């Protein structure tokens, strides 16, 4: 279940070309991937959206829900990573584009609102304006009871961008669930879960 030996090299090469957008030189560990889907309950017909699957450490675990009739769509901004995902996870659906457009992307695939959005996005590298556009899209794309799961690296948790992002997150959801820390990741990370988006 750990990533392929090629994945770190692959992500590294994409990072060198677009450090801000790719945001990490190492794929998430299987421990972080497990924490990202911990205690997720889905039923047939539910929709999972994954933002920024990258080389697919979370995708690999999300794949098992397809057998239960759950729909999946991964939205990846980097074209090479997107192409690689379509080859590697040939039974799964991917869209080359930005998480900012999640509601329109769901509609274009005739998918109903999402029950779960799992994010691998590097929010710490994003401007406040982009963070807000993605959170607005997330609120709109999620069903009323839907859940948003994201992580941030511990070293960046006190950065102004992440503190501002956390405040925005709390204002956009009715419920915040207990977070968990994953030390067995490079770098160590904290997983956040929010549900019941405020509908505007
Ligand atoms: C830090 S990497 C994480 C990759 C993977 N989820 C993991 O945990 O190893 C961030 C990923 O988000 C993608 N990304 C960045 N901005 C994006 C956006 N606006 N919409 C969709 N994907 C984006 C990058 O191309 C990259 O694949």
PDB file of N, CA and C and ligand atoms in Angstrom, residues 21-24 27-28 52-54 57-58 75-78 81 97-99 120-122 126 134 151, ligand 1:
ATOM      1  N   UNK A  21       2.211  25.569  -6.998  1.00  0.00           N
ATOM      2  CA  UNK A  21       0.989  24.782  -7.211  1.00  0.00           C
ATOM      3  C   UNK A  21       1.141  23.350  -6.714  1.00  0.00           C
ATOM      4  N   UNK A  22       2.301  22.747  -6.944  1.00  0.00           N
ATOM      5  CA  UNK A  22       2.464  21.344  -6.532  1.00  0.00           C
ATOM      6  C   UNK A  22       2.645  21.280  -5.015  1.00  0.00           C
ATOM      7  N   UNK A  23       3.438  22.190  -4.461  1.00  0.00           N
ATOM      8  CA  UNK A  23       3.428  22.418  -3.014  1.00  0.00           C
ATOM      9  C   UNK A  23       4.131  21.401  -2.145  1.00  0.00           C
ATOM     10  N   UNK A  24       4.595  20.296  -2.723  1.00  0.00           N
ATOM     11  CA  UNK A  24       5.260  19.298  -1.890  1.00  0.00           C
ATOM     12  C   UNK A  24       6.229  18.510  -2.753  1.00  0.00           C
ATOM     13  N   UNK A  27       5.253  12.556  -1.929  1.00  0.00           N
ATOM     14  CA  UNK A  27       3.833  12.175  -1.817  1.00  0.00           C
ATOM     15  C   UNK A  27       3.465  11.869  -0.353  1.00  0.00           C
ATOM     16  N   UNK A  28       2.187  12.041  -0.028  1.00  0.00           N
ATOM     17  CA  UNK A  28       1.735  11.731   1.337  1.00  0.00           C
ATOM     18  C   UNK A  28       1.935  10.251   1.638  1.00  0.00           C
ATOM     19  N   UNK A  52      -6.613  17.727  -6.139  1.00  0.00           N
ATOM     20  CA  UNK A  52      -5.162  17.575  -6.183  1.00  0.00           C
ATOM     21  C   UNK A  52      -4.671  16.183  -5.835  1.00  0.00           C
ATOM     22  N   UNK A  53      -5.126  15.144  -6.565  1.00  0.00           N
ATOM     23  CA  UNK A  53      -4.692  13.773  -6.232  1.00  0.00           C
ATOM     24  C   UNK A  53      -3.180  13.556  -6.389  1.00  0.00           C
ATOM     25  N   UNK A  54      -2.517  14.348  -7.240  1.00  0.00           N
ATOM     26  CA  UNK A  54      -1.059  14.230  -7.393  1.00  0.00           C
ATOM     27  C   UNK A  54      -0.669  12.878  -7.957  1.00  0.00           C
ATOM     28  N   UNK A  57      -1.782   8.959  -3.615  1.00  0.00           N
ATOM     29  CA  UNK A  57      -1.781   8.200  -2.352  1.00  0.00           C
ATOM     30  C   UNK A  57      -3.169   8.099  -1.702  1.00  0.00           C
ATOM     31  N   UNK A  58      -4.000   9.150  -1.831  1.00  0.00           N
ATOM     32  CA  UNK A  58      -5.357   9.082  -1.253  1.00  0.00           C
ATOM     33  C   UNK A  58      -6.272   8.335  -2.228  1.00  0.00           C
ATOM     34  N   UNK A  75      -9.911  15.992  -9.274  1.00  0.00           N
ATOM     35  CA  UNK A  75      -9.635  17.222 -10.042  1.00  0.00           C
ATOM     36  C   UNK A  75      -8.167  17.585  -9.856  1.00  0.00           C
ATOM     37  N   UNK A  76      -7.396  17.482 -10.937  1.00  0.00           N
ATOM     38  CA  UNK A  76      -5.946  17.716 -10.849  1.00  0.00           C
ATOM     39  C   UNK A  76      -5.551  18.833 -11.823  1.00  0.00           C
ATOM     40  N   UNK A  77      -4.799  19.780 -11.309  1.00  0.00           N
ATOM     41  CA  UNK A  77      -4.425  20.988 -12.050  1.00  0.00           C
ATOM     42  C   UNK A  77      -3.231  20.772 -12.974  1.00  0.00           C
ATOM     43  N   UNK A  78      -2.317  19.903 -12.551  1.00  0.00           N
ATOM     44  CA  UNK A  78      -1.088  19.682 -13.323  1.00  0.00           C
ATOM     45  C   UNK A  78      -1.371  18.648 -14.420  1.00  0.00           C
ATOM     46  N   UNK A  81       0.537  15.216 -14.210  1.00  0.00           N
ATOM     47  CA  UNK A  81       0.038  14.401 -13.096  1.00  0.00           C
ATOM     48  C   UNK A  81      -1.347  13.859 -13.449  1.00  0.00           C
ATOM     49  N   UNK A  97      -8.186  20.290 -14.320  1.00  0.00           N
ATOM     50  CA  UNK A  97      -8.725  21.623 -14.067  1.00  0.00           C
ATOM     51  C   UNK A  97      -8.464  22.019 -12.629  1.00  0.00           C
ATOM     52  N   UNK A  98      -9.191  23.077 -12.204  1.00  0.00           N
ATOM     53  CA  UNK A  98      -8.945  23.605 -10.864  1.00  0.00           C
ATOM     54  C   UNK A  98     -10.125  23.350  -9.927  1.00  0.00           C
ATOM     55  N   UNK A  99      -9.790  23.093  -8.679  1.00  0.00           N
ATOM     56  CA  UNK A  99     -10.795  22.876  -7.637  1.00  0.00           C
ATOM     57  C   UNK A  99     -11.748  24.066  -7.507  1.00  0.00           C
ATOM     58  N   UNK A 120      -5.999  17.427  -1.242  1.00  0.00           N
ATOM     59  CA  UNK A 120      -4.546  17.313  -1.113  1.00  0.00           C
ATOM     60  C   UNK A 120      -3.890  18.622  -1.521  1.00  0.00           C
ATOM     61  N   UNK A 121      -4.664  19.711  -1.528  1.00  0.00           N
ATOM     62  CA  UNK A 121      -4.166  20.984  -2.064  1.00  0.00           C
ATOM     63  C   UNK A 121      -3.187  21.676  -1.111  1.00  0.00           C
ATOM     64  N   UNK A 122      -2.188  22.374  -1.672  1.00  0.00           N
ATOM     65  CA  UNK A 122      -1.230  23.105  -0.837  1.00  0.00           C
ATOM     66  C   UNK A 122      -1.755  24.489  -0.455  1.00  0.00           C
ATOM     67  N   UNK A 126      -1.094  29.215  -1.209  1.00  0.00           N
ATOM     68  CA  UNK A 126      -2.072  29.948  -2.037  1.00  0.00           C
ATOM     69  C   UNK A 126      -2.378  31.321  -1.469  1.00  0.00           C
ATOM     70  N   UNK A 134     -11.687  28.582  -3.639  1.00  0.00           N
ATOM     71  CA  UNK A 134     -11.791  27.111  -3.529  1.00  0.00           C
ATOM     72  C   UNK A 134     -12.766  26.734  -2.410  1.00  0.00           C
ATOM     73  N   UNK A 151      -5.637  18.699   4.918  1.00  0.00           N
ATOM     74  CA  UNK A 151      -4.529  18.597   5.880  1.00  0.00           C
ATOM     75  C   UNK A 151      -3.596  19.788   5.691  1.00  0.00           C
TER      76      UNK A 151
HETATM   77  C1  LIG B   1       0.957  18.749  -2.146  1.00  0.00           C
HETATM   78  S1  LIG B   1       0.517  17.936  -3.691  1.00  0.00           S
HETATM   79  C2  LIG B   1      -0.401  16.597  -2.934  1.00  0.00           C
HETATM   80  C3  LIG B   1      -0.587  15.432  -3.845  1.00  0.00           C
HETATM   81  C4  LIG B   1      -1.251  14.227  -3.167  1.00  0.00           C
HETATM   82  N1  LIG B   1      -2.638  14.508  -2.813  1.00  0.00           N
HETATM   83  C5  LIG B   1      -0.479  13.804  -1.938  1.00  0.00           C
HETATM   84  O1  LIG B   1      -1.012  14.013  -0.833  1.00  0.00           O
HETATM   85  O2  LIG B   1       0.630  13.283  -2.094  1.00  0.00           O
HETATM   86  C6  LIG B   1      -0.743  19.058  -4.274  1.00  0.00           C
HETATM   87  C7  LIG B   1      -1.462  18.648  -5.545  1.00  0.00           C
HETATM   88  O3  LIG B   1      -2.506  19.600  -5.795  1.00  0.00           O
HETATM   89  C8  LIG B   1      -2.504  19.955  -7.179  1.00  0.00           C
HETATM   90  N2  LIG B   1      -3.145  21.283  -7.286  1.00  0.00           N
HETATM   91  C9  LIG B   1      -2.627  22.500  -6.947  1.00  0.00           C
HETATM   92  N3  LIG B   1      -3.533  23.472  -7.135  1.00  0.00           N
HETATM   93  C10 LIG B   1      -4.665  22.867  -7.605  1.00  0.00           C
HETATM   94  C11 LIG B   1      -5.975  23.335  -7.960  1.00  0.00           C
HETATM   95  N4  LIG B   1      -6.291  24.632  -7.902  1.00  0.00           N
HETATM   96  N5  LIG B   1      -6.902  22.417  -8.356  1.00  0.00           N
HETATM   97  C12 LIG B   1      -6.589  21.090  -8.422  1.00  0.00           C
HETATM   98  N6  LIG B   1      -5.364  20.598  -8.111  1.00  0.00           N
HETATM   99  C13 LIG B   1      -4.418  21.467  -7.701  1.00  0.00           C
HETATM  100  C14 LIG B   1      -1.024  19.910  -7.551  1.00  0.00           C
HETATM  101  O4  LIG B   1      -0.830  19.806  -8.949  1.00  0.00           O
HETATM  102  C15 LIG B   1      -0.574  18.654  -6.771  1.00  0.00           C
HETATM  103  O5  LIG B   1      -0.825  17.487  -7.509  1.00  0.00           O
END
